[in-house]
Amino acid sequence: MRLVLKPLFEAELTPDFAEVIKGKLLGKEVKTGEEVVVELIGEPLHFKVLLAEPSPLKVTSSTKIEFSTGNLDVANVEFEKEVEDVIPFGKGFVVVLGNKVVVLSKEGQKLYSEEFKPLKGIRVTEDSVVVIHGSGVKIIRP
C-alpha cells in the first residue's frame, strides 16, 4: 500500500516527515485525486493525493508515504462494452470494443467513434489510424 502526496505549500520536507504525516492519517481513507488536510501544531497542511494504491486506501502503519513535487494526471474513461485492446499512437489511443473503434486524445477525450462490420485490424502511425474492414481501409487523422 502506497500513498504519494504533493504538498500544496512551500516547504522542504524531509523523508522522516512522512512518518509524522502517516501518524496523522492513520485509519483515514484517501482516494487518488482528492485533497487531504493534516493539522500540525495548530496549522492546516494541505496535500493533493497524486496516487493512492489501491484507491481508496485506508492508511495503516504499513502504508508507505512519499512526497512529490511533480504532477500526475489521471483520466478514467468508461465504455458500455468490454475493452478488447488499446493501441497507443502519437496523438492518443485507439480503443477496440468488439467491432467498434474509439479514438481518444492523450487526455481521454473522444475524438472519433465508429462501428465496423467486419473489423479486420487496426494499424497506427505517429499521426494516423488505419482501420482495416470489409474490403477496404479507413484512414483517420485526428
Coordinates of C-alpha atoms in Angstrom, one line a residue:
M1 CA 0.0 0.0 0.0
R2 CA 1.4 3.3 -1.1
L3 CA 0.5 6.9 -0.9
V4 CA 2.1 9.7 -2.9
L5 CA 1.3 13.2 -1.7
K6 CA 2.1 16.6 -3.2
P7 CA 2.4 19.4 -0.7
L8 CA 0.2 22.4 -1.6
F9 CA 2.5 24.7 0.3
E10 CA 6.1 25.7 0.0
A11 CA 8.4 23.9 2.4
E12 CA 11.3 21.5 2.2
L13 CA 10.1 18.1 3.6
T14 CA 12.4 15.5 5.0
P15 CA 11.8 11.8 4.4
D16 CA 11.1 11.2 8.1
F17 CA 8.3 13.8 7.9
A18 CA 6.4 11.0 6.1
E19 CA 6.1 9.2 9.4
V20 CA 4.6 12.3 11.1
I21 CA 2.0 12.6 8.3
K22 CA 1.3 8.8 8.4
G23 CA 0.5 9.2 12.2
K24 CA -2.0 12.0 11.4
L25 CA -3.7 10.0 8.6
L26 CA -3.8 6.6 10.4
G27 CA -7.2 5.0 9.9
K28 CA -8.4 7.6 7.4
E29 CA -9.5 6.6 3.9
V30 CA -7.9 8.6 1.0
K31 CA -8.5 8.4 -2.8
T32 CA -6.3 9.4 -5.8
G33 CA -7.0 12.9 -6.9
E34 CA -8.5 14.3 -3.6
E35 CA -7.1 16.8 -1.3
V36 CA -6.3 15.9 2.3
V37 CA -5.7 18.3 5.2
V38 CA -3.4 17.4 8.1
E39 CA -3.3 19.6 11.2
L40 CA 0.1 20.1 12.7
I41 CA 0.9 22.5 15.5
G42 CA -2.5 24.1 15.0
E43 CA -1.8 24.8 11.3
P44 CA -3.6 23.0 8.5
L45 CA -1.3 21.5 5.9
H46 CA -2.9 20.7 2.5
F47 CA -1.8 17.8 0.3
K48 CA -3.0 16.6 -3.1
V49 CA -3.2 12.8 -3.3
L50 CA -1.3 12.1 -6.5
L51 CA -1.6 8.3 -6.0
A52 CA -3.4 6.1 -3.5
E53 CA -2.5 2.4 -4.2
P54 CA -5.2 1.0 -4.1
S55 CA -7.7 3.7 -4.3
P56 CA -9.5 4.2 -2.0
L57 CA -6.8 3.4 0.6
K58 CA -7.2 3.1 4.3
V59 CA -4.0 4.4 5.9
T60 CA -2.3 1.8 8.2
S61 CA 1.1 1.6 9.9
S62 CA 2.3 -0.4 6.9
T63 CA 1.3 2.2 4.3
K64 CA 4.3 3.8 2.6
I65 CA 4.1 7.5 2.2
E66 CA 6.1 9.5 -0.3
F67 CA 6.2 13.2 -1.2
S68 CA 6.3 14.5 -4.7
T69 CA 6.7 17.9 -6.2
G70 CA 5.7 16.7 -9.7
N71 CA 2.2 16.3 -11.0
L72 CA 0.2 13.2 -12.1
D73 CA -2.9 13.4 -14.2
V74 CA -5.4 10.5 -14.1
A75 CA -8.3 10.1 -16.5
N76 CA -10.9 7.4 -16.3
V77 CA -12.9 6.6 -19.4
E78 CA -15.7 4.1 -19.1
F79 CA -17.3 2.3 -22.0
E80 CA -20.6 0.3 -22.4
K81 CA -18.8 -2.7 -23.9
E82 CA -15.7 -4.5 -22.6
V83 CA -12.4 -3.1 -23.8
E84 CA -10.6 -5.7 -26.0
D85 CA -7.4 -3.7 -26.9
V86 CA -5.8 -0.3 -26.6
I87 CA -3.3 0.8 -29.2
P88 CA -1.2 3.9 -28.5
F89 CA -0.2 6.3 -31.2
G90 CA 1.4 9.8 -31.4
K91 CA -1.8 11.8 -30.8
G92 CA -3.6 9.4 -28.4
F93 CA -5.1 5.9 -28.1
V94 CA -7.3 3.6 -30.2
V95 CA -9.7 1.6 -28.1
V96 CA -11.2 -1.5 -29.6
L97 CA -14.6 -2.6 -28.3
G98 CA -15.6 -5.6 -30.4
N99 CA -16.4 -4.2 -33.9
K100 CA -16.3 -0.6 -32.5
V101 CA -13.3 1.7 -32.8
V102 CA -12.9 4.7 -30.5
V103 CA -10.0 7.2 -30.9
L104 CA -9.1 9.1 -27.8
S105 CA -6.8 12.0 -27.2
K106 CA -4.0 11.7 -24.7
E107 CA -6.3 13.4 -22.2
G108 CA -9.0 10.8 -22.7
Q109 CA -11.3 13.0 -24.8
K110 CA -13.3 11.1 -27.5
L111 CA -12.1 12.2 -31.0
Y112 CA -13.8 9.6 -33.2
S113 CA -16.0 6.6 -32.9
E114 CA -17.4 4.2 -35.5
E115 CA -18.6 0.6 -35.7
F116 CA -17.1 -1.6 -38.5
K117 CA -18.5 -4.9 -39.7
P118 CA -16.4 -6.8 -40.1
L119 CA -13.4 -5.2 -38.3
K120 CA -10.3 -7.0 -39.5
G121 CA -7.5 -4.9 -37.9
I122 CA -6.0 -1.6 -36.9
R123 CA -2.6 -0.1 -37.7
V124 CA -1.3 3.2 -36.4
T125 CA 1.4 5.7 -37.3
E126 CA 2.5 8.8 -35.4
D127 CA -0.5 10.8 -36.5
S128 CA -2.9 8.4 -38.3
V129 CA -5.1 5.4 -37.5
V130 CA -5.8 2.9 -40.3
V131 CA -8.9 0.7 -39.8
I132 CA -9.0 -2.5 -41.9
H133 CA -12.6 -3.5 -42.6
G134 CA -14.5 -5.5 -45.2
S135 CA -12.8 -4.9 -48.5
G136 CA -11.3 -1.6 -47.6
V137 CA -9.5 0.7 -45.2
K138 CA -10.4 3.9 -43.4
I139 CA -7.7 6.4 -42.6
I140 CA -8.3 8.6 -39.6
R141 CA -6.2 11.6 -38.9
P142 CA -7.4 13.2 -35.6

